[in-house]
PDB file of C-alpha atoms in Angstrom:
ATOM      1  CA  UNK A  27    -144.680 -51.591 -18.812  1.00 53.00           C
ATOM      2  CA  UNK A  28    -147.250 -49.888 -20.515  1.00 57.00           C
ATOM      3  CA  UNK A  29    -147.193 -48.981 -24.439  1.00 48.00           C
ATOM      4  CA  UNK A  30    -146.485 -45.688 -24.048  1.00 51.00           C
ATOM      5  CA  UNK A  31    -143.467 -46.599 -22.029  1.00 44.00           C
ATOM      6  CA  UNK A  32    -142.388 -49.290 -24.590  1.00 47.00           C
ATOM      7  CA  UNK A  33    -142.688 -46.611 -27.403  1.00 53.00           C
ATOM      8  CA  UNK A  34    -140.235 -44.962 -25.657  1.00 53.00           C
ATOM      9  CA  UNK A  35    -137.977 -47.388 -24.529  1.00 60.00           C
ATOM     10  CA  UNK A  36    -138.071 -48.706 -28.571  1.00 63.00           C
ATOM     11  CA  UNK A  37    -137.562 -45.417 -29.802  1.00 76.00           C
ATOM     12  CA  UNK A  38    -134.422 -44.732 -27.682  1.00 83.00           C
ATOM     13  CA  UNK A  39    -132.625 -48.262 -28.406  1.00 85.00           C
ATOM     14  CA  UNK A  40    -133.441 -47.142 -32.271  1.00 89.00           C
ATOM     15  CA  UNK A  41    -131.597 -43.550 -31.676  1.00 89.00           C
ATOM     16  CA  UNK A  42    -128.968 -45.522 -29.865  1.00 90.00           C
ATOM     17  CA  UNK A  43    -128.412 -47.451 -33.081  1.00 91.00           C
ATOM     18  CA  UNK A  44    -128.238 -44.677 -35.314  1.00 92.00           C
ATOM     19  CA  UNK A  45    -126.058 -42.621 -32.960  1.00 90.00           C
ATOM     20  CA  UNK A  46    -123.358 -45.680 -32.848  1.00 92.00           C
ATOM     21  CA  UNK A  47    -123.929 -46.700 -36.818  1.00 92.00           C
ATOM     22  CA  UNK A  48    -123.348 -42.560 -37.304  1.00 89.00           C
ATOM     23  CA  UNK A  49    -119.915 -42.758 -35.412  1.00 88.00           C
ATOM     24  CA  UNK A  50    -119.083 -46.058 -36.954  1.00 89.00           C
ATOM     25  CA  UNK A  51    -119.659 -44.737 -40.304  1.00 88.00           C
ATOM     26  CA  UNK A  52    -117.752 -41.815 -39.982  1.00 84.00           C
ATOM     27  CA  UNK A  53    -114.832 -42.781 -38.846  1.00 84.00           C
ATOM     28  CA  UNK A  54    -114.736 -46.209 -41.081  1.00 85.00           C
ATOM     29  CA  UNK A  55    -117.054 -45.416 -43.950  1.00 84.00           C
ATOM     30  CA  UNK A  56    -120.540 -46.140 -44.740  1.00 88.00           C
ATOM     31  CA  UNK A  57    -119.763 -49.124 -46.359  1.00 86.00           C
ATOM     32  CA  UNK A  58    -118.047 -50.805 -43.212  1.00 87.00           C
ATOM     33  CA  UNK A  59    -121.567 -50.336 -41.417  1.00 89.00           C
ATOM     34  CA  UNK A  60    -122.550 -53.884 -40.074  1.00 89.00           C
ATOM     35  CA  UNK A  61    -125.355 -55.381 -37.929  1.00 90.00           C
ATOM     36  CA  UNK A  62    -123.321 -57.415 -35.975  1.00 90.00           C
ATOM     37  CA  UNK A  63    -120.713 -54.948 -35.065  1.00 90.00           C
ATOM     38  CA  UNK A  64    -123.454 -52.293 -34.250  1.00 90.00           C
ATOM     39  CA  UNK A  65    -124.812 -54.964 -31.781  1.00 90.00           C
ATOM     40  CA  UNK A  66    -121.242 -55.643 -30.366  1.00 91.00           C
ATOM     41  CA  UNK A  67    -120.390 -51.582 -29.978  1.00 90.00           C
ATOM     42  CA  UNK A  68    -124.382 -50.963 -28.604  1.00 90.00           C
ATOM     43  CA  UNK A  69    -124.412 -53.983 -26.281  1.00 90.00           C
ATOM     44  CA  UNK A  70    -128.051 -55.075 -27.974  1.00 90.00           C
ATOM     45  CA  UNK A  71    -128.431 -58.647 -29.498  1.00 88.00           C
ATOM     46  CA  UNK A  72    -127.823 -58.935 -33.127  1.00 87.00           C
ATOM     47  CA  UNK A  73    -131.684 -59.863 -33.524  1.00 88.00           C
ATOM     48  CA  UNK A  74    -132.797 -56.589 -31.770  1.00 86.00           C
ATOM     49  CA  UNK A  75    -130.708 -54.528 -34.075  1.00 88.00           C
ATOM     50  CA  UNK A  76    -132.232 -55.858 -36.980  1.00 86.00           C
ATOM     51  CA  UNK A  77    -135.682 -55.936 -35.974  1.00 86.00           C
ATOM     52  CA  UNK A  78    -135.610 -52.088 -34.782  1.00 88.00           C
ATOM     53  CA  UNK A  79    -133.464 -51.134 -38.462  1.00 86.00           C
ATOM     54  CA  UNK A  80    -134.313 -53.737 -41.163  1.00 83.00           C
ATOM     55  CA  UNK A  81    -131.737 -54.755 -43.376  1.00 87.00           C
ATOM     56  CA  UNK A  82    -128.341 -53.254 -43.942  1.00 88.00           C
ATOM     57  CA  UNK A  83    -130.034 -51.162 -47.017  1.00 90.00           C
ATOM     58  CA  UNK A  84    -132.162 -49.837 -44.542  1.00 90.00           C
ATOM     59  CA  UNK A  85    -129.539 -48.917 -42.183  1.00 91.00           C
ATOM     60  CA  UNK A  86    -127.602 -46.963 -44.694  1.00 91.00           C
ATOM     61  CA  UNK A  87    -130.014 -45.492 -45.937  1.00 91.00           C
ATOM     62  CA  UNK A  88    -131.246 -44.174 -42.195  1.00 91.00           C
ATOM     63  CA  UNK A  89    -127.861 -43.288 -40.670  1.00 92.00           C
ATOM     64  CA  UNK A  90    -127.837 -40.790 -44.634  1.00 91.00           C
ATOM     65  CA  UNK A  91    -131.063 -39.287 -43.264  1.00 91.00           C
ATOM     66  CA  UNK A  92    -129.956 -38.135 -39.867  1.00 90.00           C
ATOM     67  CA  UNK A  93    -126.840 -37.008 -41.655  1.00 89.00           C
ATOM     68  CA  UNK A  94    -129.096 -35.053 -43.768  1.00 91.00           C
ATOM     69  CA  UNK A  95    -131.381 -33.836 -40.783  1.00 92.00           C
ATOM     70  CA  UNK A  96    -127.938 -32.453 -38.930  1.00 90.00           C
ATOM     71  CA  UNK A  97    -126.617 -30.803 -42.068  1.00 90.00           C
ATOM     72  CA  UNK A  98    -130.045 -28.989 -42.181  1.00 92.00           C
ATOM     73  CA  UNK A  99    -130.088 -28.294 -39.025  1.00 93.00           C
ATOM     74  CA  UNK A 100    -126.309 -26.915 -38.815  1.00 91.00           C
ATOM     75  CA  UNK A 101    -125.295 -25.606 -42.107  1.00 91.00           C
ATOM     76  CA  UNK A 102    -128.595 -25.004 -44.415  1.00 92.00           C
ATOM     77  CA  UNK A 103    -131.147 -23.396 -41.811  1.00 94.00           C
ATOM     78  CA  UNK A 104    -128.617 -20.884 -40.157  1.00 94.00           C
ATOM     79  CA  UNK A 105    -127.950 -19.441 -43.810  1.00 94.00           C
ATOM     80  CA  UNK A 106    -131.483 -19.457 -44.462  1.00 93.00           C
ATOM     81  CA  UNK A 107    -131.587 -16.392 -42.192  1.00 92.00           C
ATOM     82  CA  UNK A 108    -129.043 -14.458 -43.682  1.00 95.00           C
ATOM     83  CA  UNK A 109    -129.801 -12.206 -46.728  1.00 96.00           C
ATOM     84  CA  UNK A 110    -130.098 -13.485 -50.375  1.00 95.00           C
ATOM     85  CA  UNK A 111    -127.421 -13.708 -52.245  1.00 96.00           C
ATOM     86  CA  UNK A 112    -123.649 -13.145 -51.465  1.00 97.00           C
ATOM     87  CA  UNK A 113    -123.974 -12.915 -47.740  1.00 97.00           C
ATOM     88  CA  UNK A 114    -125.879 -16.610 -47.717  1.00 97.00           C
ATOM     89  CA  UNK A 115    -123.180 -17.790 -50.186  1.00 97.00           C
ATOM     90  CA  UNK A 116    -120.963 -17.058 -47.407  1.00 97.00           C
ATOM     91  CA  UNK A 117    -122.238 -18.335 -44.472  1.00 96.00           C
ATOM     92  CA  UNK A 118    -123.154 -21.591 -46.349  1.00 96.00           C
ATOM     93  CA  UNK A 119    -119.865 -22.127 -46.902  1.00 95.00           C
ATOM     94  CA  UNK A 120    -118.418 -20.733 -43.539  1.00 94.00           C
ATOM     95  CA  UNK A 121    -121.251 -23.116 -41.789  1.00 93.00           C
ATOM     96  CA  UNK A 122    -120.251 -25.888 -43.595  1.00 91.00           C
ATOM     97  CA  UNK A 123    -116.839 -25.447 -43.063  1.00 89.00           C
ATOM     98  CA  UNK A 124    -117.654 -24.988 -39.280  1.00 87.00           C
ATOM     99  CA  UNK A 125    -119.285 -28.161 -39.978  1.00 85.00           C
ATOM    100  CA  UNK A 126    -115.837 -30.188 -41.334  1.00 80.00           C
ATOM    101  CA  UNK A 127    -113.914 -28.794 -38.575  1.00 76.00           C
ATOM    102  CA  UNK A 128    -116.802 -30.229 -36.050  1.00 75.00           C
ATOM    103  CA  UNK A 129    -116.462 -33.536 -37.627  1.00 69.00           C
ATOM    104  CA  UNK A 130    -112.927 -33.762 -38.048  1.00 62.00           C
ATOM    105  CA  UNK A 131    -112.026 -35.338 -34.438  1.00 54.00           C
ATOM    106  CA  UNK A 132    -114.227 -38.418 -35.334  1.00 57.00           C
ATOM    107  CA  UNK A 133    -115.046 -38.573 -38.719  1.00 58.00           C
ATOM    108  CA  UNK A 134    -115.276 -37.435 -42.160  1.00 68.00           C
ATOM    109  CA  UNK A 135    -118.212 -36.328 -43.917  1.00 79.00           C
ATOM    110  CA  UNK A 136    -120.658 -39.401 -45.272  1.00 82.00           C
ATOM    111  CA  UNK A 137    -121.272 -37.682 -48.716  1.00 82.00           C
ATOM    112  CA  UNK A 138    -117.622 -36.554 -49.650  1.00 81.00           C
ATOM    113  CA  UNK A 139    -115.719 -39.705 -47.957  1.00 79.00           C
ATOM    114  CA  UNK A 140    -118.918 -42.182 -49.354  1.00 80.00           C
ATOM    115  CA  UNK A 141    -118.335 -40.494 -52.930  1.00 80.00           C
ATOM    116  CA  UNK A 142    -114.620 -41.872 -53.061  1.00 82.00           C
ATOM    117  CA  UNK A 143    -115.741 -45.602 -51.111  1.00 80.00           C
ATOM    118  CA  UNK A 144    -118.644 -45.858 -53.887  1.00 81.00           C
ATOM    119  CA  UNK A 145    -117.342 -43.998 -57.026  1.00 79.00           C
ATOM    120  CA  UNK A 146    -117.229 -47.102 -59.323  1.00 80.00           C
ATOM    121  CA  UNK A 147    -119.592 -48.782 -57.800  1.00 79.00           C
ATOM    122  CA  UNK A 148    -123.342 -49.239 -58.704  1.00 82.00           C
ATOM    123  CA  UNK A 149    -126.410 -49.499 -56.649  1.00 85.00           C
ATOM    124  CA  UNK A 150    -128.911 -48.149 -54.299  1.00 87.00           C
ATOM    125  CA  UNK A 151    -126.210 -46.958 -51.998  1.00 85.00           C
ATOM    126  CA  UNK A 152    -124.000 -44.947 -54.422  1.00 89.00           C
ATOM    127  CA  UNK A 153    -127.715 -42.869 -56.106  1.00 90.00           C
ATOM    128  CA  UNK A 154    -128.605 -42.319 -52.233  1.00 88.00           C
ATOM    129  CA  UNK A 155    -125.012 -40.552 -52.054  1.00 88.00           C
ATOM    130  CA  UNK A 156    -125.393 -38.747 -55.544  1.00 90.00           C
ATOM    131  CA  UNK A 157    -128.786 -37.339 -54.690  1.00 92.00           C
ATOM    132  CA  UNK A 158    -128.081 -35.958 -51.810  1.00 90.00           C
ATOM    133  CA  UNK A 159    -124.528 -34.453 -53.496  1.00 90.00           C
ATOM    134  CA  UNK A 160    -126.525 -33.396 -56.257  1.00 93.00           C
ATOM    135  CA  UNK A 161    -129.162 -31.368 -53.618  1.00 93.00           C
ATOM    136  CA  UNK A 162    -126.680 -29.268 -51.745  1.00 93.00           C
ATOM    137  CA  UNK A 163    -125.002 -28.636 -54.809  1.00 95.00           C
ATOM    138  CA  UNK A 164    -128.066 -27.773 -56.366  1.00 96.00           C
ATOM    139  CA  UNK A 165    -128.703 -25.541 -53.240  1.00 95.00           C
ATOM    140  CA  UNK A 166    -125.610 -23.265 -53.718  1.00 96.00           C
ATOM    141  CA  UNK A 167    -125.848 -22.980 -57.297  1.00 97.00           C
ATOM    142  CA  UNK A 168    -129.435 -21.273 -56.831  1.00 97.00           C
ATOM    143  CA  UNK A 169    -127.830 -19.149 -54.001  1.00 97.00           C
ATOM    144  CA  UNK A 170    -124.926 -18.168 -56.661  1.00 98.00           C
ATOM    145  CA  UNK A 171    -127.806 -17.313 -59.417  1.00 98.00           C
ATOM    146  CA  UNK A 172    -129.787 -15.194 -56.245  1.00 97.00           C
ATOM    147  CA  UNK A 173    -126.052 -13.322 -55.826  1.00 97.00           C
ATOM    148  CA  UNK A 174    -126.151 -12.600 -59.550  1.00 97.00           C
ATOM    149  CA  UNK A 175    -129.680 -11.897 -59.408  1.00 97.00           C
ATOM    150  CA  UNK A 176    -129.134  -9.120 -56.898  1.00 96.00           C
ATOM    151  CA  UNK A 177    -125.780  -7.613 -58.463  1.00 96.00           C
ATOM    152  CA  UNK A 178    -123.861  -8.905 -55.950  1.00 97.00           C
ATOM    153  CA  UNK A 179    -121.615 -11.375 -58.352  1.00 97.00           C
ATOM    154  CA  UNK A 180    -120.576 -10.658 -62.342  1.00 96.00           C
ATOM    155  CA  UNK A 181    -123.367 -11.188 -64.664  1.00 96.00           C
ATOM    156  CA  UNK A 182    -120.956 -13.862 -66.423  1.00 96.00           C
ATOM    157  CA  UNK A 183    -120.658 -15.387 -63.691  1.00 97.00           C
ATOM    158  CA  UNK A 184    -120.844 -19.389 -64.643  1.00 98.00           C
ATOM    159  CA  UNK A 185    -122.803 -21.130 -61.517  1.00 97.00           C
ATOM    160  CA  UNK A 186    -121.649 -24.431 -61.910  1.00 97.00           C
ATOM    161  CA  UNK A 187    -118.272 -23.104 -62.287  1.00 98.00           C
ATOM    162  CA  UNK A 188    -118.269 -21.307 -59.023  1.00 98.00           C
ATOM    163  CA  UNK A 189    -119.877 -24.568 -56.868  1.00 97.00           C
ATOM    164  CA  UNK A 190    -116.958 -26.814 -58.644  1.00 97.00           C
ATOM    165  CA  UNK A 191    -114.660 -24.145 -57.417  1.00 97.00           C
ATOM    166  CA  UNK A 192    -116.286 -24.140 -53.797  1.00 96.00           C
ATOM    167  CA  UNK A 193    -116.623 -28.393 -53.392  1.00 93.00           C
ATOM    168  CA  UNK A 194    -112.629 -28.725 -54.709  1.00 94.00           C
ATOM    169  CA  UNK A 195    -111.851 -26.388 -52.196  1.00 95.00           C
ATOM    170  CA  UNK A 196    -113.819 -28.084 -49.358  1.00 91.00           C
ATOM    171  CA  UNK A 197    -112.655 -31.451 -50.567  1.00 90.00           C
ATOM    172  CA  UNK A 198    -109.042 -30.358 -49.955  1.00 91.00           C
ATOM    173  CA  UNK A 199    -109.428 -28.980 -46.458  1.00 89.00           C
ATOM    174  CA  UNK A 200    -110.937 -32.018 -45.543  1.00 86.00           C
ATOM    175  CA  UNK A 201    -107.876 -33.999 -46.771  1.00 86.00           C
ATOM    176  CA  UNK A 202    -105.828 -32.132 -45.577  1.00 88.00           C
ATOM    177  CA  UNK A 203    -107.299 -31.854 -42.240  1.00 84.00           C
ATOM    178  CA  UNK A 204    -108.289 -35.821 -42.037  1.00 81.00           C
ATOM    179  CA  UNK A 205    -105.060 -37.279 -44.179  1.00 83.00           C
ATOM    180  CA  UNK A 206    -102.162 -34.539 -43.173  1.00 86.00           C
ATOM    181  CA  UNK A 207    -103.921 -33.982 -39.791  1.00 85.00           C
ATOM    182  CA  UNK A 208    -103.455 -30.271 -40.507  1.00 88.00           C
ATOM    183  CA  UNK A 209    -105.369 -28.536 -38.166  1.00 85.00           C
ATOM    184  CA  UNK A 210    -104.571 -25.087 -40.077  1.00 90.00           C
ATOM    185  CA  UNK A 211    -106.149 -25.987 -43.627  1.00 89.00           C
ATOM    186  CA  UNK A 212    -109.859 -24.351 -42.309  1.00 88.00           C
ATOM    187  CA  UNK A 213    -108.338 -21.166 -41.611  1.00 91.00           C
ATOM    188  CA  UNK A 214    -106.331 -21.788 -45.518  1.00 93.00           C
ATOM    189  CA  UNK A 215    -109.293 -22.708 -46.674  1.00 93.00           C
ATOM    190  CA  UNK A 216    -111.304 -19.524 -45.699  1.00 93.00           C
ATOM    191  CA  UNK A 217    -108.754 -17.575 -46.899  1.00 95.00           C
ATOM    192  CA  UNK A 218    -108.522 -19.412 -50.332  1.00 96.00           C
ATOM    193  CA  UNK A 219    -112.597 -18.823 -50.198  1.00 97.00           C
ATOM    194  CA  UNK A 220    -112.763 -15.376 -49.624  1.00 96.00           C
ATOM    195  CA  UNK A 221    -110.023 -15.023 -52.952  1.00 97.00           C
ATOM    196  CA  UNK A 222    -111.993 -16.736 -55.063  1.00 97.00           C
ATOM    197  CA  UNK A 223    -114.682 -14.843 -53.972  1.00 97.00           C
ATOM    198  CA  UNK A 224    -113.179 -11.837 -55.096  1.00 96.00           C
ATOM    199  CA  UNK A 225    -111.988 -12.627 -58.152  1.00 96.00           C
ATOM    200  CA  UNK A 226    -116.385 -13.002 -59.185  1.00 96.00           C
ATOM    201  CA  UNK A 227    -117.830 -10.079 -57.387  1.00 94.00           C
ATOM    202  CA  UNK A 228    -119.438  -7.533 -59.298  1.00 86.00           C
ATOM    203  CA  UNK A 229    -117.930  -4.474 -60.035  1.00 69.00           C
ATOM    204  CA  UNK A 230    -120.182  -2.493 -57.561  1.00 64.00           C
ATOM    205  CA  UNK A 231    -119.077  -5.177 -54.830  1.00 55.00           C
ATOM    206  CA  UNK A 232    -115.643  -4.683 -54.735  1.00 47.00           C
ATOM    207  CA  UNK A 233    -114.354  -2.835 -51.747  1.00 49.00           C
TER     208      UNK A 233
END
């Protein structure tokens, strides 16, 4: 085997591991994520696991950054191409609640579900999880100011107000979609969305 082929063959067992610590994590929570189940659900020894991923720290914190590269990938880059301001407000959230709905069959999503598993509890694990909370919600709050900016939302419009409004609402459709198995709450949710919505545009926004 040359290098080049053992570069690949490495790099594919190491996807393999995030792939099945991604599932596992989802549907159990982050904190259930173990070595020597990965090994047991990947069919690799215990000892290749850990030499390919490090610790458990490590583990967590990798299976976070592919969760992070997909969100990117399927919620924050298709907005990016959508006009400033109320229309990316809009297809942030409709992306991300494409996103939920996605998920739903396997999983919940790592940052919402790992916010209740590690709320009152400290360590590296639980300021991973607030960071990355704290950068998509920083995210819509400077797409709410752009909306403002361009007359497109009430100039007393209160930013943080409107994202609290926007992560209660997709924190009950996915309870109510993982917990009640209600397979209607997107479709509530979007409607509940475009109200609240309504109730902030500007003046020269309202149909």
């Amino acid at each position: 085997m040359t290098i080049g082929q053992a570069t690949a063959k490495s790099e594919t067992t190491y996807a393999t591991i995030i792939a099945a610590a991604m599932d596992m994590a989802a549907a159990e929570g982050i904190g259930k994520l173990s070595l020597g189940e990965l090994a047991k659900r990947t069919g690799i020894s215990k000892s290749g696991v850990f030499s390919r991923v490090g610790s458990l720290e490590t583990l967590q914190a990798a299976v976070l950054d592919e969760y992070d590269r997909r969100f990117a990938e399927e919620v924050f880059m298709p907005s990016m191409g959508v006009p400033k301001g109320l229309p990316r407000l809009i297809s942030q959230v409709n992306q991300w609640l494409k996103k939920i709905g996605d998920e739903a069959p396997r999983g919940a999503c790592l940052y919402t579900a790992g916010a209740f598993e590690f709320d009152d509890l400290a360590g590296p694990l639980r300021d991973r999880l607030e960071q990355g909370v704290a950068r998509w919600r920083a995210s819509l709050r400077k797409t709410v100011l752009q909306a403002m900016e361009a007359g497109h939302l009430r100039p007393d419009t209160d930013p943080e107000q409107l994202v609290f409004e926007i992560y209660s609402l997709i924190i009950g459709v996915m309870h109510d979609v993982r917990f009640l198995r209600d397979d209607t709450a997107p479709k509530r949710m979007a409607r509940a969305f475009n109200r609240l919505i309504s109730t902030y545009k500007s003046f020269n926004e309202v149909e």
